[in-house]
mmCIF file of C-alpha atoms in Angstrom:
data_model
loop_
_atom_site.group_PDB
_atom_site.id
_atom_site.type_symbol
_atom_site.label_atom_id
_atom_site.label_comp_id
_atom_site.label_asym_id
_atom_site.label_seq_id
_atom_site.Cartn_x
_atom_site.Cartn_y
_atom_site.Cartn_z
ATOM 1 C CA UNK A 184 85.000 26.407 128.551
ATOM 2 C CA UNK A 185 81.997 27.837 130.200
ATOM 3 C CA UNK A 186 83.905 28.566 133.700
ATOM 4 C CA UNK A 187 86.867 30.088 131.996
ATOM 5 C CA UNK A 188 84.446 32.658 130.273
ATOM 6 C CA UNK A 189 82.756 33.193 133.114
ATOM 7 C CA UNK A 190 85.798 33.874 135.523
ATOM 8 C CA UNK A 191 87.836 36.006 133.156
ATOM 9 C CA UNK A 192 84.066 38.376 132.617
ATOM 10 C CA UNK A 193 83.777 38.485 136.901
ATOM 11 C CA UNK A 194 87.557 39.780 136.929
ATOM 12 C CA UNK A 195 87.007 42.357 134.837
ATOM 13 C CA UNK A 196 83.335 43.635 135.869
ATOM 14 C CA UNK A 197 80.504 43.369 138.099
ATOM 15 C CA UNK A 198 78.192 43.821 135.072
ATOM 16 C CA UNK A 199 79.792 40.685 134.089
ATOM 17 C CA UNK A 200 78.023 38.526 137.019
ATOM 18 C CA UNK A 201 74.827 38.652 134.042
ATOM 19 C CA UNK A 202 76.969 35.286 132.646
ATOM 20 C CA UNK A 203 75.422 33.403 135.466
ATOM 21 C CA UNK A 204 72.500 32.983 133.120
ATOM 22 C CA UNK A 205 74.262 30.837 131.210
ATOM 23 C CA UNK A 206 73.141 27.759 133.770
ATOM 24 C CA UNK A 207 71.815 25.220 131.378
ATOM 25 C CA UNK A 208 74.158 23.169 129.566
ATOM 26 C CA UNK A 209 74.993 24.301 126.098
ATOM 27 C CA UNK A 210 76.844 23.181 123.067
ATOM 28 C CA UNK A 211 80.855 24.606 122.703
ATOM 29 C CA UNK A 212 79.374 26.870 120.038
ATOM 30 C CA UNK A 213 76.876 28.324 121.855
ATOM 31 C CA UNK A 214 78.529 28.721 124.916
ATOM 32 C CA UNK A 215 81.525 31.278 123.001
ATOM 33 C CA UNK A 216 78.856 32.729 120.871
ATOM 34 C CA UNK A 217 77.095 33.887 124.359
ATOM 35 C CA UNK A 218 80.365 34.736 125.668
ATOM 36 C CA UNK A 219 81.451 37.057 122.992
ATOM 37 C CA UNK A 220 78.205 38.676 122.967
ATOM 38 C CA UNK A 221 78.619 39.442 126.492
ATOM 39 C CA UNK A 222 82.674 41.083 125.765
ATOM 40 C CA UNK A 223 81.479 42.762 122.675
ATOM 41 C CA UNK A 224 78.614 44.186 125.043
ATOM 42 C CA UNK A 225 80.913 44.720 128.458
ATOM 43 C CA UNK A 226 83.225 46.786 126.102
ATOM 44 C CA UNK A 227 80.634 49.086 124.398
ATOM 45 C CA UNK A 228 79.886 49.935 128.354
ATOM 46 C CA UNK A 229 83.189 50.935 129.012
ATOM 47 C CA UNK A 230 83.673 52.783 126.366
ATOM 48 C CA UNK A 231 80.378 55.082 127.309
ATOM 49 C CA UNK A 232 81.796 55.180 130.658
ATOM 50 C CA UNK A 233 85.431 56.531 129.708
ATOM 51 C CA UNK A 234 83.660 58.912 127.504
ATOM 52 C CA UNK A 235 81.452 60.175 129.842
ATOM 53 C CA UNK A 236 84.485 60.527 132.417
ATOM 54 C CA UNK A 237 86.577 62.063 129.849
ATOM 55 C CA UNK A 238 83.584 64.537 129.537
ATOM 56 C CA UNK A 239 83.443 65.091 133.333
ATOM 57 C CA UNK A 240 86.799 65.750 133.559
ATOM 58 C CA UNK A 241 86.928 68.953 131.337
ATOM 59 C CA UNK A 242 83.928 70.215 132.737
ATOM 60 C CA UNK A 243 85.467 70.199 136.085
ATOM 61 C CA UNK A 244 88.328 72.605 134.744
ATOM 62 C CA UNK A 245 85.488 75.590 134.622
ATOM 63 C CA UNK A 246 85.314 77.371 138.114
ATOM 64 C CA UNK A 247 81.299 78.278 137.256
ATOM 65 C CA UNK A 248 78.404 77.423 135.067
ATOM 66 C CA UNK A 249 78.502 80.542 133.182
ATOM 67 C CA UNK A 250 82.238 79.273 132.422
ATOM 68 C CA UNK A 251 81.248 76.082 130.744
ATOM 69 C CA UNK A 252 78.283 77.230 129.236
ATOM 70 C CA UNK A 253 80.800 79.864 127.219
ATOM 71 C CA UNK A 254 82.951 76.860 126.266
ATOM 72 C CA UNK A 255 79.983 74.743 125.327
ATOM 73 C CA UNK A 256 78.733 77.927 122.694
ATOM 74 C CA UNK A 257 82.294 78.809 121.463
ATOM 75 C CA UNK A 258 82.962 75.104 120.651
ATOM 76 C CA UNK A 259 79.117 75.230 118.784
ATOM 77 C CA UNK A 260 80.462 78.231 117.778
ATOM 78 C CA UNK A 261 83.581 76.998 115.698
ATOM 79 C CA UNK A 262 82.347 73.881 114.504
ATOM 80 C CA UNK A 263 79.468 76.010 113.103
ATOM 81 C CA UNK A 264 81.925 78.173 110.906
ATOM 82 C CA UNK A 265 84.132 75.356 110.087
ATOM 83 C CA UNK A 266 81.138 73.756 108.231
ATOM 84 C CA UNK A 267 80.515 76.254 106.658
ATOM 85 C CA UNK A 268 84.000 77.561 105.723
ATOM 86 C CA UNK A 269 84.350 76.343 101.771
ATOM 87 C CA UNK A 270 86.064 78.078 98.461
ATOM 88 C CA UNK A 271 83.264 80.401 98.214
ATOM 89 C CA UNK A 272 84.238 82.471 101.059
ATOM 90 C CA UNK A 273 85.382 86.171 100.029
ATOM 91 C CA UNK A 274 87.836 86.585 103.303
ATOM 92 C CA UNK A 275 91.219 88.392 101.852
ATOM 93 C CA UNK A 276 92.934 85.129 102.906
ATOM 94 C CA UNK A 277 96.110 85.683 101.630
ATOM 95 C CA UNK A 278 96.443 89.236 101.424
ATOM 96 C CA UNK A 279 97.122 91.809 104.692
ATOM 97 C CA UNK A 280 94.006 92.281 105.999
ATOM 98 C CA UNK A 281 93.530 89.924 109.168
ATOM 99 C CA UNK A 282 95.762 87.526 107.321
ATOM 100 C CA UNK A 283 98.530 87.177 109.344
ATOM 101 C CA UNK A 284 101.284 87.775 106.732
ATOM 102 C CA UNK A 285 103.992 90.518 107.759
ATOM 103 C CA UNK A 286 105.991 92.478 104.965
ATOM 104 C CA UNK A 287 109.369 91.523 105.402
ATOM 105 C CA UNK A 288 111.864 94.350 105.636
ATOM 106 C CA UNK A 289 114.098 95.072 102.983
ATOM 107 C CA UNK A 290 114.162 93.067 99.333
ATOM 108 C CA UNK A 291 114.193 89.863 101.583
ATOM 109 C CA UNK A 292 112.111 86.485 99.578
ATOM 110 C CA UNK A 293 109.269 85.559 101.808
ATOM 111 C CA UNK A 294 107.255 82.596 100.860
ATOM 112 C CA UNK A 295 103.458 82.684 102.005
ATOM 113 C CA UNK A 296 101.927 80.237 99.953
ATOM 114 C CA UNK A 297 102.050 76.760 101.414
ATOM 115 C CA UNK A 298 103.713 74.296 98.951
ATOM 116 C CA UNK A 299 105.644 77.084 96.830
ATOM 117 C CA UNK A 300 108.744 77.258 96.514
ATOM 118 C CA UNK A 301 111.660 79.235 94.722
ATOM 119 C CA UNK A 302 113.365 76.268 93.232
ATOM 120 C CA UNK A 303 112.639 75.725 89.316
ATOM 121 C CA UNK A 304 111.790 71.854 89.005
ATOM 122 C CA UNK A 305 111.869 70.029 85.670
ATOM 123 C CA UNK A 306 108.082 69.857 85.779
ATOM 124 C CA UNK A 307 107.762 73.423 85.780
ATOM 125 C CA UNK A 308 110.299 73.721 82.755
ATOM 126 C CA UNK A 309 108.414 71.106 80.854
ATOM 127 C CA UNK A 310 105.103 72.680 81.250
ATOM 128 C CA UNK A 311 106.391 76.070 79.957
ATOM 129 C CA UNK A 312 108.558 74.682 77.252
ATOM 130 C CA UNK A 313 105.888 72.602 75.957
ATOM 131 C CA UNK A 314 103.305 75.422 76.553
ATOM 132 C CA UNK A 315 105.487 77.985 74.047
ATOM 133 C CA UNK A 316 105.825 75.100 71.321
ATOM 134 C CA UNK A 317 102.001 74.590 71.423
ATOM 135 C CA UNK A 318 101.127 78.339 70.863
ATOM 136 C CA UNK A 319 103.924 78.919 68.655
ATOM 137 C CA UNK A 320 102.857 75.690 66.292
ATOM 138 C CA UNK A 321 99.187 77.429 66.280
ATOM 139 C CA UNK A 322 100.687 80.439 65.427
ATOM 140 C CA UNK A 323 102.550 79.802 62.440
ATOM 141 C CA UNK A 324 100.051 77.098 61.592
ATOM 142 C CA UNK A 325 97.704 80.547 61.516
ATOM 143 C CA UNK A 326 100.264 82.436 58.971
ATOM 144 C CA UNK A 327 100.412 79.462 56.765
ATOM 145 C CA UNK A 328 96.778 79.207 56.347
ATOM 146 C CA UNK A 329 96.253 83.294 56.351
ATOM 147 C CA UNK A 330 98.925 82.810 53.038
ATOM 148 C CA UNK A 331 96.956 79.988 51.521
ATOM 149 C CA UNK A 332 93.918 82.499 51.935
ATOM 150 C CA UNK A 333 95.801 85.422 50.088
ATOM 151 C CA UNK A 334 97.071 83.048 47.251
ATOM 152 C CA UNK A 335 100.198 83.485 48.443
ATOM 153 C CA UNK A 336 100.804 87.321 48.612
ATOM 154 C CA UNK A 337 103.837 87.265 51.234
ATOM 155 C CA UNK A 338 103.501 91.305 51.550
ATOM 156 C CA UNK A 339 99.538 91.293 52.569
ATOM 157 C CA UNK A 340 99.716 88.120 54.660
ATOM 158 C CA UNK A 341 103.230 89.977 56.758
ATOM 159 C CA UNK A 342 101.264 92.964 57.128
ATOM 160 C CA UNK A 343 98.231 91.114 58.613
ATOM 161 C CA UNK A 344 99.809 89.371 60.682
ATOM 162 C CA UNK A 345 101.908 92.413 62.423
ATOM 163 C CA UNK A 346 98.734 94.301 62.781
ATOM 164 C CA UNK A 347 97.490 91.152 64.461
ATOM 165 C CA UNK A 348 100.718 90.398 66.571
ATOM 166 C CA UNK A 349 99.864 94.266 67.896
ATOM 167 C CA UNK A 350 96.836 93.888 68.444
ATOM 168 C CA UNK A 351 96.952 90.906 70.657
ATOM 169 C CA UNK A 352 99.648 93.162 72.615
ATOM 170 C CA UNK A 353 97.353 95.752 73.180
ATOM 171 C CA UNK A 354 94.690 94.032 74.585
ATOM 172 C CA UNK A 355 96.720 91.511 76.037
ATOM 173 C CA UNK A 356 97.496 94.348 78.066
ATOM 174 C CA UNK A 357 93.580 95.324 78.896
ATOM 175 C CA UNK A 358 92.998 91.233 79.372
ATOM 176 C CA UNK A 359 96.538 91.237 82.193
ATOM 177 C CA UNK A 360 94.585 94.268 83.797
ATOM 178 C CA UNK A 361 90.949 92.072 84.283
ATOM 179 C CA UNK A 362 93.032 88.975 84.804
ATOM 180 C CA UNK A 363 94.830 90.860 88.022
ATOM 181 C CA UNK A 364 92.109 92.688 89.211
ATOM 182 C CA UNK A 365 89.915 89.155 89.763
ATOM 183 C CA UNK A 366 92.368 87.354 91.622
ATOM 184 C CA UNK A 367 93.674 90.019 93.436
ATOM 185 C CA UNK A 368 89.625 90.621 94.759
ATOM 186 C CA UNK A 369 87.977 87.301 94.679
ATOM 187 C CA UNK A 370 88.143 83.739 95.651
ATOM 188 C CA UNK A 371 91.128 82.356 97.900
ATOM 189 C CA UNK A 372 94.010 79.587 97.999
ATOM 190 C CA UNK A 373 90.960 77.356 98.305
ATOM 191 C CA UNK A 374 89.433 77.869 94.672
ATOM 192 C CA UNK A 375 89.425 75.044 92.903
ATOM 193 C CA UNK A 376 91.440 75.340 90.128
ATOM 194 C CA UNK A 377 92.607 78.679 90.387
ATOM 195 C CA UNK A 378 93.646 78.652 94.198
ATOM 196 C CA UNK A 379 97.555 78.522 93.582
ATOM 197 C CA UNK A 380 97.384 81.508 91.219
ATOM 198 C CA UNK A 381 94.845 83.093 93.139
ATOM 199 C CA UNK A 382 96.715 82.622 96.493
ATOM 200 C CA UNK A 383 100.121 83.729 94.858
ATOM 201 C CA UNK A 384 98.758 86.924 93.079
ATOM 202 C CA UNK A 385 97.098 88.223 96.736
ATOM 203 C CA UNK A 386 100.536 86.563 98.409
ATOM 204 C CA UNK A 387 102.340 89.165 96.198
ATOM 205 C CA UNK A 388 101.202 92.951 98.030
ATOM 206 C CA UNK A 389 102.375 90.565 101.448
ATOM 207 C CA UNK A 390 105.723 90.008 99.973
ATOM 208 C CA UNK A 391 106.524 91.752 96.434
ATOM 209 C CA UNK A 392 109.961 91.265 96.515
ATOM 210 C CA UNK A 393 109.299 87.468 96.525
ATOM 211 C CA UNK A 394 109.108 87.488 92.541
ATOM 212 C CA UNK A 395 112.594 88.888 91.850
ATOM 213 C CA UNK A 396 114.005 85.358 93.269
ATOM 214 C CA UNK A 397 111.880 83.426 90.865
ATOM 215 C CA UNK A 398 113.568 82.164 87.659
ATOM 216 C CA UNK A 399 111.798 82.247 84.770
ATOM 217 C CA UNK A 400 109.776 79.000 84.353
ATOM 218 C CA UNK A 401 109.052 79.183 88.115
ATOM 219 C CA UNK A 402 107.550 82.317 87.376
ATOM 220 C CA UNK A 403 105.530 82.198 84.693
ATOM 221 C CA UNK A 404 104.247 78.446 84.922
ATOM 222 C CA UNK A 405 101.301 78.948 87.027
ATOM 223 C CA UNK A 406 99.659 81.149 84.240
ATOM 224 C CA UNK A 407 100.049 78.049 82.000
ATOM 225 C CA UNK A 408 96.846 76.700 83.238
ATOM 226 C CA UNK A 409 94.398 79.235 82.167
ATOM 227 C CA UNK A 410 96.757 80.337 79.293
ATOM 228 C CA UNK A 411 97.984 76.895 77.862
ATOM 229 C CA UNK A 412 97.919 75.019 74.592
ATOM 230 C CA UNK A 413 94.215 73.741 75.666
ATOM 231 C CA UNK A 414 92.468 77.533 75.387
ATOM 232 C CA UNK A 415 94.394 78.132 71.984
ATOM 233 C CA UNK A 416 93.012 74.980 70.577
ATOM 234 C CA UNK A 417 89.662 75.179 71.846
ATOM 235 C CA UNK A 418 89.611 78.285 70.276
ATOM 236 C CA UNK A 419 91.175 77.435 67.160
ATOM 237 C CA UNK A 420 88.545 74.571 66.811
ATOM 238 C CA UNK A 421 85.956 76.744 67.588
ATOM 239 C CA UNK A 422 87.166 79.551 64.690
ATOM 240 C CA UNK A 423 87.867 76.689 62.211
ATOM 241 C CA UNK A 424 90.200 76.924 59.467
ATOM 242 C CA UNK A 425 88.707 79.656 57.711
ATOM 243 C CA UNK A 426 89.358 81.822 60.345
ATOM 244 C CA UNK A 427 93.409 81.881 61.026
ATOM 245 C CA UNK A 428 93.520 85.630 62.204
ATOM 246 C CA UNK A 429 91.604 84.541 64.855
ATOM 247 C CA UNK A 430 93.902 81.372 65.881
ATOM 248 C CA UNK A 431 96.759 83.796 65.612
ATOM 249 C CA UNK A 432 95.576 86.276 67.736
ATOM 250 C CA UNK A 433 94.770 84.279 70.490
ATOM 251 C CA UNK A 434 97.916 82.465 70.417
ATOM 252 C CA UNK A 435 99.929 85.565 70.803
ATOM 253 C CA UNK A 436 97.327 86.819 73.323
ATOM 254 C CA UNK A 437 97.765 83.699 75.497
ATOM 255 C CA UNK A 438 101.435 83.671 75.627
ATOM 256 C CA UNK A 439 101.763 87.830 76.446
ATOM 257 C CA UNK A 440 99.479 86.884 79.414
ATOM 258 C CA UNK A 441 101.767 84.151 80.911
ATOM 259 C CA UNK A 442 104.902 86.564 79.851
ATOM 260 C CA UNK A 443 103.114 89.620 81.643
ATOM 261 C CA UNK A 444 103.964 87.924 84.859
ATOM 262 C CA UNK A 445 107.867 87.849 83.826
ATOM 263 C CA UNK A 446 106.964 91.663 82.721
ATOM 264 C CA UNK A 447 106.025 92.156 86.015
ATOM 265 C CA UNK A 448 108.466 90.434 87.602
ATOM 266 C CA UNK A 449 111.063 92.919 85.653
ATOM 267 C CA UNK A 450 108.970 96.112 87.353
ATOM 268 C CA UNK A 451 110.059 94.939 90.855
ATOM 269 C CA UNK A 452 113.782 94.745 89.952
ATOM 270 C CA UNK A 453 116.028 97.860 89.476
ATOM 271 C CA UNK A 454 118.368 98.726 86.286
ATOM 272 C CA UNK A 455 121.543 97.550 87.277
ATOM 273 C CA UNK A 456 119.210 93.856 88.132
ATOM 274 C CA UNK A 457 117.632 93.557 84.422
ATOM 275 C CA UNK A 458 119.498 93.316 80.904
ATOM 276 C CA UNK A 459 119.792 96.937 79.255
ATOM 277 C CA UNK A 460 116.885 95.472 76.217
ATOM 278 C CA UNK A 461 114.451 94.950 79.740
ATOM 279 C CA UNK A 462 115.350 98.525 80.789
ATOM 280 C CA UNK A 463 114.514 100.108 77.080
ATOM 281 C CA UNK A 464 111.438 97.925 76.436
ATOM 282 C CA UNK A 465 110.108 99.703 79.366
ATOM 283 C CA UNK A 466 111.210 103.607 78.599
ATOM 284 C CA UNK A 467 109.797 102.629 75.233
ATOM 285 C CA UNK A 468 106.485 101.531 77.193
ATOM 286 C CA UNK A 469 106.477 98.413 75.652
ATOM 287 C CA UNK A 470 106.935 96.531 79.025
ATOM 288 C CA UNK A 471 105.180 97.752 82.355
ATOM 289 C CA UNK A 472 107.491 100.595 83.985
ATOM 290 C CA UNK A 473 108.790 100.222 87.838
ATOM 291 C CA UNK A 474 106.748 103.562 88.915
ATOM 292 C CA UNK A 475 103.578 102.781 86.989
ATOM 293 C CA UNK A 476 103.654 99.249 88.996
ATOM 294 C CA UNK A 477 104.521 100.706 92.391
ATOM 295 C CA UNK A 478 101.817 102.619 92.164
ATOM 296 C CA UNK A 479 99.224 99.320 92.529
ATOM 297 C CA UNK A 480 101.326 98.462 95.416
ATOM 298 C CA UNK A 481 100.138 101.372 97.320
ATOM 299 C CA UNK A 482 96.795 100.042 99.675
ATOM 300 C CA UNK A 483 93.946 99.018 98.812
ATOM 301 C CA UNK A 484 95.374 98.172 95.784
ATOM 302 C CA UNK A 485 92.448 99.179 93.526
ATOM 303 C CA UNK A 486 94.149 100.368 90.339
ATOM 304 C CA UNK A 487 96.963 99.809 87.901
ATOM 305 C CA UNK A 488 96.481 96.206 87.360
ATOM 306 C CA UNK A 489 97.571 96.308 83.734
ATOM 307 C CA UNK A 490 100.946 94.156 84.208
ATOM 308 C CA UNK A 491 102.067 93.860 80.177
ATOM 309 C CA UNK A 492 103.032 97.366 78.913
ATOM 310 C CA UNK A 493 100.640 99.125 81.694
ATOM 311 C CA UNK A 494 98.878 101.448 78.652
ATOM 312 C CA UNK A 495 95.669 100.467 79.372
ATOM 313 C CA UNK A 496 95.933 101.978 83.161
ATOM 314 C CA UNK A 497 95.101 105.500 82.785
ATOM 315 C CA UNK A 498 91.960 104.806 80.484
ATOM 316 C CA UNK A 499 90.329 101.958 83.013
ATOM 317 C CA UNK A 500 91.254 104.206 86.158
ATOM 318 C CA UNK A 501 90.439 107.450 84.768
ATOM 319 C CA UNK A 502 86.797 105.811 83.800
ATOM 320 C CA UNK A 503 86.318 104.012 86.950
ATOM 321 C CA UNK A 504 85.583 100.180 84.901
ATOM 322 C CA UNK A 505 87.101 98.410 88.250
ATOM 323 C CA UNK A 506 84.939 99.891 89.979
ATOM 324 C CA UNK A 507 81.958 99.540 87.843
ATOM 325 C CA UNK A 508 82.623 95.721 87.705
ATOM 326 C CA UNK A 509 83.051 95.378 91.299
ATOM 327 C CA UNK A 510 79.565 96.956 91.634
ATOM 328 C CA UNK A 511 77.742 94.524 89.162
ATOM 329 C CA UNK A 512 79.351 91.354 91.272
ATOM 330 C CA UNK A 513 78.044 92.625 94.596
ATOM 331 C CA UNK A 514 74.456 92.818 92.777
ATOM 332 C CA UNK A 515 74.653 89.708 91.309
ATOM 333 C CA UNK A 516 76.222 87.438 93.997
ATOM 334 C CA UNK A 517 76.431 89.833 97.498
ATOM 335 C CA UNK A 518 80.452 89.478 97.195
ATOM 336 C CA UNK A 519 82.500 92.414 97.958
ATOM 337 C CA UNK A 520 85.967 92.825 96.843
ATOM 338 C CA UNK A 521 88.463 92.721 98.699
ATOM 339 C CA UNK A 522 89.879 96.609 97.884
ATOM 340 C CA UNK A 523 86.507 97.118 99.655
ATOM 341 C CA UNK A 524 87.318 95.786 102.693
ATOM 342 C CA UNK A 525 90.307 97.060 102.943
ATOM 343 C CA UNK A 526 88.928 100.771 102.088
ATOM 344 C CA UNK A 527 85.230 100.713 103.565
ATOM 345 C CA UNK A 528 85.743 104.845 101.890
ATOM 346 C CA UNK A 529 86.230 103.162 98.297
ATOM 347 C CA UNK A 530 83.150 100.605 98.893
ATOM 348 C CA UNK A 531 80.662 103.633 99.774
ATOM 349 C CA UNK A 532 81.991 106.023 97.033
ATOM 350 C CA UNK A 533 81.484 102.792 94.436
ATOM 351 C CA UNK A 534 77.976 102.064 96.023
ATOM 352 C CA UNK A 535 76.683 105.372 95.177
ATOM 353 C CA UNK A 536 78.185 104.895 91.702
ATOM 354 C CA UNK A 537 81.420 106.839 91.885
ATOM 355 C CA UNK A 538 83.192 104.704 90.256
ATOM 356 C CA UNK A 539 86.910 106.550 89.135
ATOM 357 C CA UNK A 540 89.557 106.281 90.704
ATOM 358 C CA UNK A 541 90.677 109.485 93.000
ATOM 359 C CA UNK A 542 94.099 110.518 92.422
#
């Protein structure tokens, strides 16, 4: 046993000839437990030596010093920012800026997100379907208890809950406007949580037409997250029962804001493409209007976010509030939109506290 260990280590190796040690007669055991000491050893040292060959090799492809010095700091270099690369970055990842995206020409889909796609699945009808009975069972749970509350005065509790239905319209369509405006400017497809919504709202300005292919439930699902059955309820818990206004407004509220992107959808898509109710909802300014929305499609996309019935627009733009907000972010956390970087103009005039929108 000892010779066989012995000749196969001197056929691979000369450090191998260090088994001659092994001269004084041992038991079986010992002998193989030397023996695969020694291979486990002998292989370590090869591996060192192919990696040290390997290493040799590439720095013989670099005609100078100065070369391989470069390609030793570049490689520093990347590892360095891929380290540090995490959801926090502010980078306009997905929108044109250094992104890589192209608009396609004509009214041609393009996806950009990885992952999406313009198929509806059952999932995404589920989620939706089960998303619209959850708010709509808070919202008529909300009447019920808002009749209890008038001893059952049908007239008061009607009229309550209109004013309350256009109310939540209203500033569902202020709440679209700060929705848009955040994930059009900050955070990336890497946000936890809100990366796929964040990712497909900045996707949109590479490829706008994209929407018009979506069916509904592929449309609107995403906004189900943020927008779902779990906000209403948490919110509804929070009000308690002797609040039901407040359960009814919300649920409203929540479901405009996942409809606002099937609102939106409708602004990208001409007359002849949209039922004749879609094209009077929006001359009645009830739904956001095609030129109102093209207008946010113009670079660096820094107004007209409002997506539901667009009435809030004028009054944010006119007063400069984007702007304003983008200003206390950068104080608070050094983050600059990303209308900034796309407009360094629109950064200075905001820095200096101009904050409305030029015309």
């Amino acid at each position: 046993m000892k010779f066989l260990c012995i000749s196969a280590i001197l056929a691979t190796s000369p450090l191998s000839t260090k088994c001659f040690a092994f001269t004084f007669p041992e038991s079986p055991m010992q002998s193989s437990s030397r023996c695969e000491l020694s291979a486990t050893s002998l292989l370590s040292s090869l591996v060192k030596d192919s990696e040290k060959m390997a290493s040799q090799s590439k720095q013989l492809q670099f005609t100078d010093e100065k070369e391989l010095q470069g390609y030793i700091s570049q490689t520093s270099t990347n590892e360095e920012v891929n380290r540090q690369r995490s959801y926090l970055d502010d980078g306009f990842v997905f929108g044109l800026n250094g992104s890589g995206l192209e608009r396609p020409k004509g009214k041609d889909a393009n996806i950009v997100v990885e992952g999406d796609s313009l198929e509806t699945t059952p999932q995404q009808v589920g989620i939706v379907s089960a998303t619209f009975a959850g708010h709509a069972f808070f919202a008529a749970n909300a009447i019920h208890n808002l009749l209890l509350q008038m001893d059952g005065n049908v007239e008061l509790t009607a009229m309550t809950s209109i004013a309350t239905v256009i109310a939540s319209w209203i500033l569902a369509d202020f709440g679209s406007g700060v929705f848009h405006w955040s994930v059009d400017n900050y955070g990336n497809g890497r946000t936890p949580v809100m990366g796929n919504i964040i990712a497909a709202f900045q996707g949109h300005h590479s490829a706008p037409w994209t929407i018009t292919y979506r069916g509904f439930c592929n449309n609107v699902w995403k906004l189900c997250i943020p927008f779902g059955v779990p906000t209403v309820a948490a919110i509804t818990l929070i009000a308690g029962p002797e609040n039901p206004t407040i359960s009814l407004f919300f649920a409203i509220f929540c479901a405009i804001e996942i409809l606002s992107q099937e609102l939106h959808k409708w602004s990208h898509m001409t007359k002849s493409e949209v039922p004749s109710w879609v094209n009077t909802l929006q001359d009645l300014g009830v739904s956001i209007g095609r030129v109102p929305h093209a207008q946010h499609h113009l670079a660096p996309y820094d107004g007209n976010y409002c997506i539901v019935s667009g009435l809030c627009n004028e009054t944010l733009d006119r007063s400069g509030f984007f702007r304003w907000m983008e200003h206390r972010v950068y104080e608070l956390n050094g983050v600059e939109s990303n209308a900034w970087k796309l407009d360094p103009k629109l950064r200075e005039r905001t820095l200096r506290g101009n904050y409305r929108l030029l015309e």
